[in-house]
mmCIF file of N, CA, C and O in Angstrom:
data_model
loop_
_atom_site.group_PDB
_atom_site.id
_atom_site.type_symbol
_atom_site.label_atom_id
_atom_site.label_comp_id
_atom_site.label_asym_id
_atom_site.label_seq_id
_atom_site.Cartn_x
_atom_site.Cartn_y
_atom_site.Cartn_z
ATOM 1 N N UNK A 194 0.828 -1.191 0.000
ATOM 2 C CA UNK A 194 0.000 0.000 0.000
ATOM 3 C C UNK A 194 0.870 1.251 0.000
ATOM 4 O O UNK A 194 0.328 2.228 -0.517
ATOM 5 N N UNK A 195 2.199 1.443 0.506
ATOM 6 C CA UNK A 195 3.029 2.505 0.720
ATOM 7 C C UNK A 195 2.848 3.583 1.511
ATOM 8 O O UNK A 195 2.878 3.307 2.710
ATOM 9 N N UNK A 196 2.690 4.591 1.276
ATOM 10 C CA UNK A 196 2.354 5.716 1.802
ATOM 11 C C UNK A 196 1.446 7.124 1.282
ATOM 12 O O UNK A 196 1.093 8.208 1.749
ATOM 13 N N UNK A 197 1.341 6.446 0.175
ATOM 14 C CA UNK A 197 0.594 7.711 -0.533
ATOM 15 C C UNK A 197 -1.388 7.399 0.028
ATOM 16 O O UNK A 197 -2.504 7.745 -0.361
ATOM 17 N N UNK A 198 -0.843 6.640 1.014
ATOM 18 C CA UNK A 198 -3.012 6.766 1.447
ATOM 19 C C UNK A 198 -2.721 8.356 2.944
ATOM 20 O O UNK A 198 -3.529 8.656 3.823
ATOM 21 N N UNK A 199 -1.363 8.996 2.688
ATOM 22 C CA UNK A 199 -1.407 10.448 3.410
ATOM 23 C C UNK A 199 -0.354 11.307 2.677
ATOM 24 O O UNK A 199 0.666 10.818 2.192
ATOM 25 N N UNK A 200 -0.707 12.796 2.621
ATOM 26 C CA UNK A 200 -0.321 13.761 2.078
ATOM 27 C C UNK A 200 0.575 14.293 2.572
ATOM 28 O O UNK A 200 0.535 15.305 3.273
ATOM 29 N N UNK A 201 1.692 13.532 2.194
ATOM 30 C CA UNK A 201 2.896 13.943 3.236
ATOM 31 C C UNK A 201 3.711 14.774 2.298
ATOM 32 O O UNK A 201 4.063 14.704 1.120
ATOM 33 N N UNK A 202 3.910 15.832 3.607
ATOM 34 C CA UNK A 202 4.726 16.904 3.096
ATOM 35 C C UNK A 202 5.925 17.171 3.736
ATOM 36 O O UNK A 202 6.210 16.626 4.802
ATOM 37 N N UNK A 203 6.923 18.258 2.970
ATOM 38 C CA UNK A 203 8.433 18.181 4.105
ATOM 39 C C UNK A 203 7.983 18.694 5.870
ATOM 40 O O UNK A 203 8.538 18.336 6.909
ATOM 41 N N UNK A 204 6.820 19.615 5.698
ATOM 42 C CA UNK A 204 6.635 19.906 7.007
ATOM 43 C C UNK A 204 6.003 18.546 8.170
ATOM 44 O O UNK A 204 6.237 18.412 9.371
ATOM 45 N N UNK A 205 5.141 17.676 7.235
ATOM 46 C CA UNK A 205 4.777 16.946 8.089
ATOM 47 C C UNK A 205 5.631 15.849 8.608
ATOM 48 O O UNK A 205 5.569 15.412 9.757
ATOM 49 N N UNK A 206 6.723 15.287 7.336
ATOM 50 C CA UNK A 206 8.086 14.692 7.793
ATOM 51 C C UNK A 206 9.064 15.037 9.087
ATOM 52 O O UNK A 206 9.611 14.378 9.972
ATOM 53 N N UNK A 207 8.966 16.697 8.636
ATOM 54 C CA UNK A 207 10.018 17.096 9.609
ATOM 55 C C UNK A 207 9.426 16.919 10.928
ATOM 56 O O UNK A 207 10.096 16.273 11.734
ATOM 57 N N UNK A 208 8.306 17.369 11.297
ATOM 58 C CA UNK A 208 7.118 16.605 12.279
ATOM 59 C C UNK A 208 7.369 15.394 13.204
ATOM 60 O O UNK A 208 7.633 15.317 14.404
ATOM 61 N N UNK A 209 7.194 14.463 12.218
ATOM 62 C CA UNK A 209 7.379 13.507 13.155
ATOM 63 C C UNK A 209 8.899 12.998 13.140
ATOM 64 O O UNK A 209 9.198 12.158 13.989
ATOM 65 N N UNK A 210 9.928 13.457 12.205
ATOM 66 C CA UNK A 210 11.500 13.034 12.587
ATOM 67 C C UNK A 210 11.550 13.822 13.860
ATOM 68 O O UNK A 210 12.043 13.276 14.847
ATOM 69 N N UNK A 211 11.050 15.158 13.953
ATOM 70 C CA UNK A 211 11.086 15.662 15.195
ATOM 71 C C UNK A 211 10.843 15.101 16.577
ATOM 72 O O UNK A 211 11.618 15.332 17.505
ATOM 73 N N UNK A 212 9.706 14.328 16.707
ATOM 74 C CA UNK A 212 9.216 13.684 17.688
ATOM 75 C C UNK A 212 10.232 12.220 18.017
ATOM 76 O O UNK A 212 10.593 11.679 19.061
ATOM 77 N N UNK A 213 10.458 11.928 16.550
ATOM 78 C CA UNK A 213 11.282 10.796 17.001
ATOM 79 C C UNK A 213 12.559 10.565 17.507
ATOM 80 O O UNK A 213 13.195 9.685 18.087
ATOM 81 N N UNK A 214 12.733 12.048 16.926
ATOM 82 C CA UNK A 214 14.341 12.586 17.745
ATOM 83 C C UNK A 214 14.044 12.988 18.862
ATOM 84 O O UNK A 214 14.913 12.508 19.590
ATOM 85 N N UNK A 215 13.253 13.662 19.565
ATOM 86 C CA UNK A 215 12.856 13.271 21.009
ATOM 87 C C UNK A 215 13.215 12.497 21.519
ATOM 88 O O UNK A 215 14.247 12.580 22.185
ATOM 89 N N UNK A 216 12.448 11.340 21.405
ATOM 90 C CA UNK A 216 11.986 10.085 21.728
ATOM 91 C C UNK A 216 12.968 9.484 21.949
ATOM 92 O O UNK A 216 13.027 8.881 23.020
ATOM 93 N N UNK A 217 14.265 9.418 20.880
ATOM 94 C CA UNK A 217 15.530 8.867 20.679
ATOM 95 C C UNK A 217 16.433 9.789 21.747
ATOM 96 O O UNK A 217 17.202 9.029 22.337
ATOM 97 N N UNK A 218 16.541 10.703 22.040
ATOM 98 C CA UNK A 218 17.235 11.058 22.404
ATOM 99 C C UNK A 218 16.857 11.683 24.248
ATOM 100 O O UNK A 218 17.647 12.249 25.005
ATOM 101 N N UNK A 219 15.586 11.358 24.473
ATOM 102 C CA UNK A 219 14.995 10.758 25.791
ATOM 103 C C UNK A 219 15.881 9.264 26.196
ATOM 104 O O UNK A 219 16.675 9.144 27.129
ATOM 105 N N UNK A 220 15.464 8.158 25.162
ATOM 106 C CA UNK A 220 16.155 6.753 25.432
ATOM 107 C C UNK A 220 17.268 7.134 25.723
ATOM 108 O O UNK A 220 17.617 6.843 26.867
ATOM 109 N N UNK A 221 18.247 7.899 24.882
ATOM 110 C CA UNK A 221 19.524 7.318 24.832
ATOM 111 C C UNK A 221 20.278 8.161 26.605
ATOM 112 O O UNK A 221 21.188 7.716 27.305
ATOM 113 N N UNK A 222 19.358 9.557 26.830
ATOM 114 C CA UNK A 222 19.469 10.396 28.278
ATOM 115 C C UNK A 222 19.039 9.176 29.563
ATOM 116 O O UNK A 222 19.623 8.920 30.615
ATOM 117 N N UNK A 223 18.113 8.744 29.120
ATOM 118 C CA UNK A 223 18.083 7.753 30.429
ATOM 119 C C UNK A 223 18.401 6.806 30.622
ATOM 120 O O UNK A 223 18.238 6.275 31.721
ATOM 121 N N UNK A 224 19.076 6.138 29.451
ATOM 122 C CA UNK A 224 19.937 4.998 29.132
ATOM 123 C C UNK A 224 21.579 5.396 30.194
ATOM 124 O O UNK A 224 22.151 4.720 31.048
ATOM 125 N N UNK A 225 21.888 6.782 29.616
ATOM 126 C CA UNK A 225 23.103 7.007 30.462
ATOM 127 C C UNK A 225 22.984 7.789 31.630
ATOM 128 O O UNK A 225 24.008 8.141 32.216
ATOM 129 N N UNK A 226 21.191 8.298 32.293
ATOM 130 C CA UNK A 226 21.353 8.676 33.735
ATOM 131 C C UNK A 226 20.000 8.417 33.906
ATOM 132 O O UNK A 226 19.037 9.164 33.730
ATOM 133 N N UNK A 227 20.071 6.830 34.410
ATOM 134 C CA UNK A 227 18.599 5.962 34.474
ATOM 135 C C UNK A 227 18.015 6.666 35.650
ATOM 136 O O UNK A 227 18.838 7.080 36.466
ATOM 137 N N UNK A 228 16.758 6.881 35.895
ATOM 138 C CA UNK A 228 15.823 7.231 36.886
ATOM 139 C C UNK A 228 15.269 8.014 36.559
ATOM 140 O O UNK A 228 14.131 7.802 36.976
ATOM 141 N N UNK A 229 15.297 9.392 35.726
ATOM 142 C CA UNK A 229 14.713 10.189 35.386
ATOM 143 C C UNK A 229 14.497 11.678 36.442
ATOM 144 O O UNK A 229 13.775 12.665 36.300
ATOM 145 N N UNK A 230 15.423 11.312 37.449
ATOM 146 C CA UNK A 230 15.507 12.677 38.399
ATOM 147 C C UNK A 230 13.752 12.841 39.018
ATOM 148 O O UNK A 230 13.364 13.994 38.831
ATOM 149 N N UNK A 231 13.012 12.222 39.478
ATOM 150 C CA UNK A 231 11.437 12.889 39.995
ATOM 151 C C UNK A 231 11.657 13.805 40.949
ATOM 152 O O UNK A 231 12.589 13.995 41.731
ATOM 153 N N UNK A 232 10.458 14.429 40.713
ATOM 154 C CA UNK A 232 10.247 15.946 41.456
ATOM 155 C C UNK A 232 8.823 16.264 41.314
ATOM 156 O O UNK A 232 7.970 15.865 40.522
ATOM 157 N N UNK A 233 8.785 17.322 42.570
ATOM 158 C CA UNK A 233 7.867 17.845 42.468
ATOM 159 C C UNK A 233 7.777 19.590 41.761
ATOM 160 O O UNK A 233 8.441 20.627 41.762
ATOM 161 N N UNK A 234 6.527 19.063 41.225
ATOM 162 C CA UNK A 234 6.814 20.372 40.371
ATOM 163 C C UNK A 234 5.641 21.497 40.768
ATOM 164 O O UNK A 234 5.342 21.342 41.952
ATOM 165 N N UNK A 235 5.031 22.371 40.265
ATOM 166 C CA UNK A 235 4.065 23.509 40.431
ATOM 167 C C UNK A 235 2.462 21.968 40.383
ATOM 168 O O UNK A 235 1.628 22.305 41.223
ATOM 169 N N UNK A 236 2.211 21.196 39.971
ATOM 170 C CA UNK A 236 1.264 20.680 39.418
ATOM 171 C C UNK A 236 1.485 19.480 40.811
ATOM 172 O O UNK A 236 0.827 18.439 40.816
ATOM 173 N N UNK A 237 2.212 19.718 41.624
ATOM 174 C CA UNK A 237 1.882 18.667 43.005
ATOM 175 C C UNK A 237 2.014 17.238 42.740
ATOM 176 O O UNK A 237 1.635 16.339 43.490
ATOM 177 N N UNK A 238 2.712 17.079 41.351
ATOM 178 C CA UNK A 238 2.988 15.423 40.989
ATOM 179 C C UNK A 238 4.462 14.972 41.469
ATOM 180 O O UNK A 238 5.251 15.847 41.824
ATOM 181 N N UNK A 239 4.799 13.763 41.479
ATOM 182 C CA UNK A 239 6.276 13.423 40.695
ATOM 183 C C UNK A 239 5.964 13.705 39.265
ATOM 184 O O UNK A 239 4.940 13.617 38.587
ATOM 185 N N UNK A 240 7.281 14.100 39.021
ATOM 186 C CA UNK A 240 7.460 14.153 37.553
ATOM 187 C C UNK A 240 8.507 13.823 36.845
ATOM 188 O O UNK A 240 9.274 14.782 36.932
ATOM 189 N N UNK A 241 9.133 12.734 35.971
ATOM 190 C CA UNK A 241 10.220 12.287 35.683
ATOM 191 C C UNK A 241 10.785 12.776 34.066
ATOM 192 O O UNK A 241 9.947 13.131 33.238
ATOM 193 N N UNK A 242 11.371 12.768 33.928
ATOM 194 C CA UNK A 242 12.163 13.587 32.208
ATOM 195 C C UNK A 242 10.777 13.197 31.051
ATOM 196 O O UNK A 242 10.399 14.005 30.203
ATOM 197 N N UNK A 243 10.201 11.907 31.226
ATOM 198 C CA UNK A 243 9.432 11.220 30.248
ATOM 199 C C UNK A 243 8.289 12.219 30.714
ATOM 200 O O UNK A 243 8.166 13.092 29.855
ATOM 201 N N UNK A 244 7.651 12.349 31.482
ATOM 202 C CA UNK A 244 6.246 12.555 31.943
ATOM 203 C C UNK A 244 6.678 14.170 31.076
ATOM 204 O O UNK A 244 6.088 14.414 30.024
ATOM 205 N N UNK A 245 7.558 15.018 31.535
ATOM 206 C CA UNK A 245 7.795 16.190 31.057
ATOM 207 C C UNK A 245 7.126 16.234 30.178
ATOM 208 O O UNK A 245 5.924 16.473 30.067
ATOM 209 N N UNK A 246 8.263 15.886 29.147
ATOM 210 C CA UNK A 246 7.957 15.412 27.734
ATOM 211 C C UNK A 246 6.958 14.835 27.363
ATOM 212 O O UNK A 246 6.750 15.195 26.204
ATOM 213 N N UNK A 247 6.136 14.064 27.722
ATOM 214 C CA UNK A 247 4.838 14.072 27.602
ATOM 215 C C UNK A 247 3.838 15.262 27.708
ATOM 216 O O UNK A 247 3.073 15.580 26.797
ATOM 217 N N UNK A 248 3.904 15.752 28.656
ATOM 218 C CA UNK A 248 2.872 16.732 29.303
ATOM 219 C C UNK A 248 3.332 17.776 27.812
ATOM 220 O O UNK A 248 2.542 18.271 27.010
ATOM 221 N N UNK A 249 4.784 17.872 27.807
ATOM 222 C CA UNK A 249 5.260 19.025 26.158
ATOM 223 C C UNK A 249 4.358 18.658 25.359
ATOM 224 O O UNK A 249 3.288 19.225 25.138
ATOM 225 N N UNK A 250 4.762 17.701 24.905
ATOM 226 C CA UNK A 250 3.979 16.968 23.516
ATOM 227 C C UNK A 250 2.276 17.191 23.462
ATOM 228 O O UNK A 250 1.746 17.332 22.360
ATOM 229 N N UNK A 251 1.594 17.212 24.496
ATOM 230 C CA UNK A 251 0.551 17.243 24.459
ATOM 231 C C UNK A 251 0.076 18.663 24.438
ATOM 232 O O UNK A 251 -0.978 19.077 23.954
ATOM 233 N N UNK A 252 0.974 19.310 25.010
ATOM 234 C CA UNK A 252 0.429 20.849 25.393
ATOM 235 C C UNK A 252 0.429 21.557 23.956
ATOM 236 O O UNK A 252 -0.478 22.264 23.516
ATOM 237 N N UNK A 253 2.053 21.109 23.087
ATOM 238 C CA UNK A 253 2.269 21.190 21.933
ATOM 239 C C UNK A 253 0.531 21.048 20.904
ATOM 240 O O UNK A 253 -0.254 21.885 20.457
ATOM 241 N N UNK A 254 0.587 19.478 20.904
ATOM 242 C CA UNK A 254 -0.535 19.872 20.305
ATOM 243 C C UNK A 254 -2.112 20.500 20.827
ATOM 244 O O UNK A 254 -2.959 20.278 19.962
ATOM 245 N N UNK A 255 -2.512 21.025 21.711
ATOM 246 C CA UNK A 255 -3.324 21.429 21.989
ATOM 247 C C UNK A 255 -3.350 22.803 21.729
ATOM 248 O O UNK A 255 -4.335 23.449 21.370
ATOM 249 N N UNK A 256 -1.843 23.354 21.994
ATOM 250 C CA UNK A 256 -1.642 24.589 21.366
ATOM 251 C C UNK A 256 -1.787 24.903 19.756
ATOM 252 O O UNK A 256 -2.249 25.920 19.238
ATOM 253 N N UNK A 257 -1.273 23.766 19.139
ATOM 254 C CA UNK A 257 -1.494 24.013 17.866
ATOM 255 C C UNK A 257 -3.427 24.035 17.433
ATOM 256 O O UNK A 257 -4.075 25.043 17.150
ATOM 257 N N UNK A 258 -3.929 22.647 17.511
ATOM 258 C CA UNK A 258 -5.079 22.750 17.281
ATOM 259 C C UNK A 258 -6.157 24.103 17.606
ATOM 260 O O UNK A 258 -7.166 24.437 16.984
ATOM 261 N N UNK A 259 -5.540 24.708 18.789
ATOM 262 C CA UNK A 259 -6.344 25.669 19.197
ATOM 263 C C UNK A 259 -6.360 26.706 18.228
ATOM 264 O O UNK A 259 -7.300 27.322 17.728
ATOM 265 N N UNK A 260 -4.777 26.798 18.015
ATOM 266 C CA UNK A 260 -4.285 27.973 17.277
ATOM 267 C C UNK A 260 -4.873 28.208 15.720
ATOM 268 O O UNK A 260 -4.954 29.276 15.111
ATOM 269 N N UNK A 261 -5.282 26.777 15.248
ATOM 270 C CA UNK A 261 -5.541 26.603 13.866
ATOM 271 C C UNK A 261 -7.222 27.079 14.156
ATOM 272 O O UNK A 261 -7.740 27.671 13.209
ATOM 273 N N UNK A 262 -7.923 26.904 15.150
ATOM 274 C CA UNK A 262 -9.558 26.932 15.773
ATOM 275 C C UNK A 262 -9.345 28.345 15.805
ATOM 276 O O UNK A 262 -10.106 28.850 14.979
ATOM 277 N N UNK A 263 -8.427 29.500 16.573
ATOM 278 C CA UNK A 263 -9.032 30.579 16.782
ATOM 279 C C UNK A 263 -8.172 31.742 16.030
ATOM 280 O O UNK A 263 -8.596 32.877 15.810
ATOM 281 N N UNK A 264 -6.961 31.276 15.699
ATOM 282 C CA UNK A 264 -5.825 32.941 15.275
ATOM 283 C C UNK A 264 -5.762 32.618 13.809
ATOM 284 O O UNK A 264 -6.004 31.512 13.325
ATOM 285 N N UNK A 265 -5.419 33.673 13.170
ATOM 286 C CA UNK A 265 -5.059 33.809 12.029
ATOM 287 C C UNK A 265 -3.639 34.158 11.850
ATOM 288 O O UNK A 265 -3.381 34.844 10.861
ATOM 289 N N UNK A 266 -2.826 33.867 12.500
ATOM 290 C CA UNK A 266 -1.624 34.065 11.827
ATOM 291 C C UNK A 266 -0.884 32.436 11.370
ATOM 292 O O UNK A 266 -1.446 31.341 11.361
ATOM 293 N N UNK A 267 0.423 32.746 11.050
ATOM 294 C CA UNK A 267 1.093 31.322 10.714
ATOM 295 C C UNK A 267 1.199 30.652 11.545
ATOM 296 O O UNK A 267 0.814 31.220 12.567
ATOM 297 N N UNK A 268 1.594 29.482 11.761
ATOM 298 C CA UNK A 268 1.440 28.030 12.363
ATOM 299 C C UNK A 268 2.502 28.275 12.980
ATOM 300 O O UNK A 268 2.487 28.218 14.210
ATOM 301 N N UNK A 269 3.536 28.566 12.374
ATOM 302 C CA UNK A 269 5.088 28.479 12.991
ATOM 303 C C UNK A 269 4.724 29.873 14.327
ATOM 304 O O UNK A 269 5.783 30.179 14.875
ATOM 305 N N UNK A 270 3.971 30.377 14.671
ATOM 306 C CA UNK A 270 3.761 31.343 16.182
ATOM 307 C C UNK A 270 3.250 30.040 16.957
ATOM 308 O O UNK A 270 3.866 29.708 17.969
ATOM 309 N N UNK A 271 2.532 29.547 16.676
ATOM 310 C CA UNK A 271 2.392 28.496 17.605
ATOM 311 C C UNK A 271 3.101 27.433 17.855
ATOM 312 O O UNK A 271 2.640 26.645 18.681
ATOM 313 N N UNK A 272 4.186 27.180 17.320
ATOM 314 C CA UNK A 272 5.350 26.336 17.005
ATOM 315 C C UNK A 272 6.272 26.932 18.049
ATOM 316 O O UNK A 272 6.786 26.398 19.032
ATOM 317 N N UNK A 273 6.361 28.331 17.533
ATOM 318 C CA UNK A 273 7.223 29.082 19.028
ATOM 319 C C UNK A 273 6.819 28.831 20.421
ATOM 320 O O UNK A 273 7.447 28.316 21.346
ATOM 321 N N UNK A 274 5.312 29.441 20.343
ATOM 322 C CA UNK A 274 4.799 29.261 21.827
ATOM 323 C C UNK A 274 4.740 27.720 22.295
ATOM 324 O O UNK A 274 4.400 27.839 23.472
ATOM 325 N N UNK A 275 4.882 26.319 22.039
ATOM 326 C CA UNK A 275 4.861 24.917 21.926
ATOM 327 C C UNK A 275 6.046 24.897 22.798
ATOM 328 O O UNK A 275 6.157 24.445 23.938
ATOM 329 N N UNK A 276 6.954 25.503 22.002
ATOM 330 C CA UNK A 276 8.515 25.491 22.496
ATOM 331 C C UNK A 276 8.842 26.227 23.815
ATOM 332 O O UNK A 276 9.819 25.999 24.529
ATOM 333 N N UNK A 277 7.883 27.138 24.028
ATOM 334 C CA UNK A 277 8.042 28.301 25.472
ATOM 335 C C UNK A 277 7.258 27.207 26.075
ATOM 336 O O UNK A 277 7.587 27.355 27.252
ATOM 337 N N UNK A 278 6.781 26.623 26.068
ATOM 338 C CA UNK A 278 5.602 26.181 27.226
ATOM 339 C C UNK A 278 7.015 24.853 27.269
ATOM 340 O O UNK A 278 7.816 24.530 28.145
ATOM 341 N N UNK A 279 6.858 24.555 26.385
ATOM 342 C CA UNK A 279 7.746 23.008 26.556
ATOM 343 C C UNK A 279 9.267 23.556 27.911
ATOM 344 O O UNK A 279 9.798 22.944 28.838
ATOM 345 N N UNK A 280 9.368 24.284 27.611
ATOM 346 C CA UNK A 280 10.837 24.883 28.285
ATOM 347 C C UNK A 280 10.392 25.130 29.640
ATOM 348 O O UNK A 280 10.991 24.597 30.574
ATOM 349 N N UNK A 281 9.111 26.106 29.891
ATOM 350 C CA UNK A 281 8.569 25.981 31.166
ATOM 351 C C UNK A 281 8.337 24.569 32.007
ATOM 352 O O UNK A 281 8.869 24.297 33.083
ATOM 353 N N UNK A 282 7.453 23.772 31.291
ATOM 354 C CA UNK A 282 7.327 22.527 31.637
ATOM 355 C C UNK A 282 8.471 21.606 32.457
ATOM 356 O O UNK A 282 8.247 20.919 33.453
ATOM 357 N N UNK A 283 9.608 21.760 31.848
ATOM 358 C CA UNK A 283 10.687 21.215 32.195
ATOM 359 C C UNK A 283 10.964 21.817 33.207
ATOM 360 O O UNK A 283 11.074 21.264 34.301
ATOM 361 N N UNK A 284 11.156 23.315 32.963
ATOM 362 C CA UNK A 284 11.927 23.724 34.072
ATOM 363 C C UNK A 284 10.927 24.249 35.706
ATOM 364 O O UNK A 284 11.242 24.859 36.727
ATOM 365 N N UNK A 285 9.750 23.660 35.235
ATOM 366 C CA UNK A 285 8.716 23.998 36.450
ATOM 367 C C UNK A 285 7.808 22.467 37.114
ATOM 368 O O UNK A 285 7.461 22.314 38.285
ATOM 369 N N UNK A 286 7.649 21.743 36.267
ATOM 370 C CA UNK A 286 6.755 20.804 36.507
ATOM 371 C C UNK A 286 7.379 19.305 37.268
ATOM 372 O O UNK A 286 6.611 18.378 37.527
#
């Protein structure tokens, strides 16, 4: 079947190589400093490097979808703000 049953474009490639370079490079961080450091963060949880990054990823897209639902400007402002929240996340949660 291949791939042409989706409309893949360089942005949507770069997309998910993005995520997977994450992903990869999460493994290979806790591969060489296993435990993930937990803490408590503003949100009253443990929170370990993965959960972060999770909570990013999700906020990521919620930010985007919203952004496409209510603003009119380019995608890549919400791409920025993805990245501010992601940075907070880490360094607060």
């Amino acid at each position: 079947m291949g791939l042409s049953w989706m409309a893949w474009t360089w942005q949507t490639a770069l997309f998910f190589a993005a995520i997977a370079g994450l992903l990869l490079a999460m493994s290979a961080w806790e591969y060489a400093r296993p435990g993930g450091h937990p803490r408590i963060g503003v949100l009253g949880l443990y929170t370990t490097r993965g959960d972060r990054l999770f909570i990013s990823l999700l906020a990521a897209a919620y930010i985007h979808l919203g952004w496409l639902a209510f603003a009119a400007g380019p995608l890549w402002w919400a791409s920025l703000i993805a990245i501010a929240v992601a940075v907070l996340v880490f360094a607060f949660v």
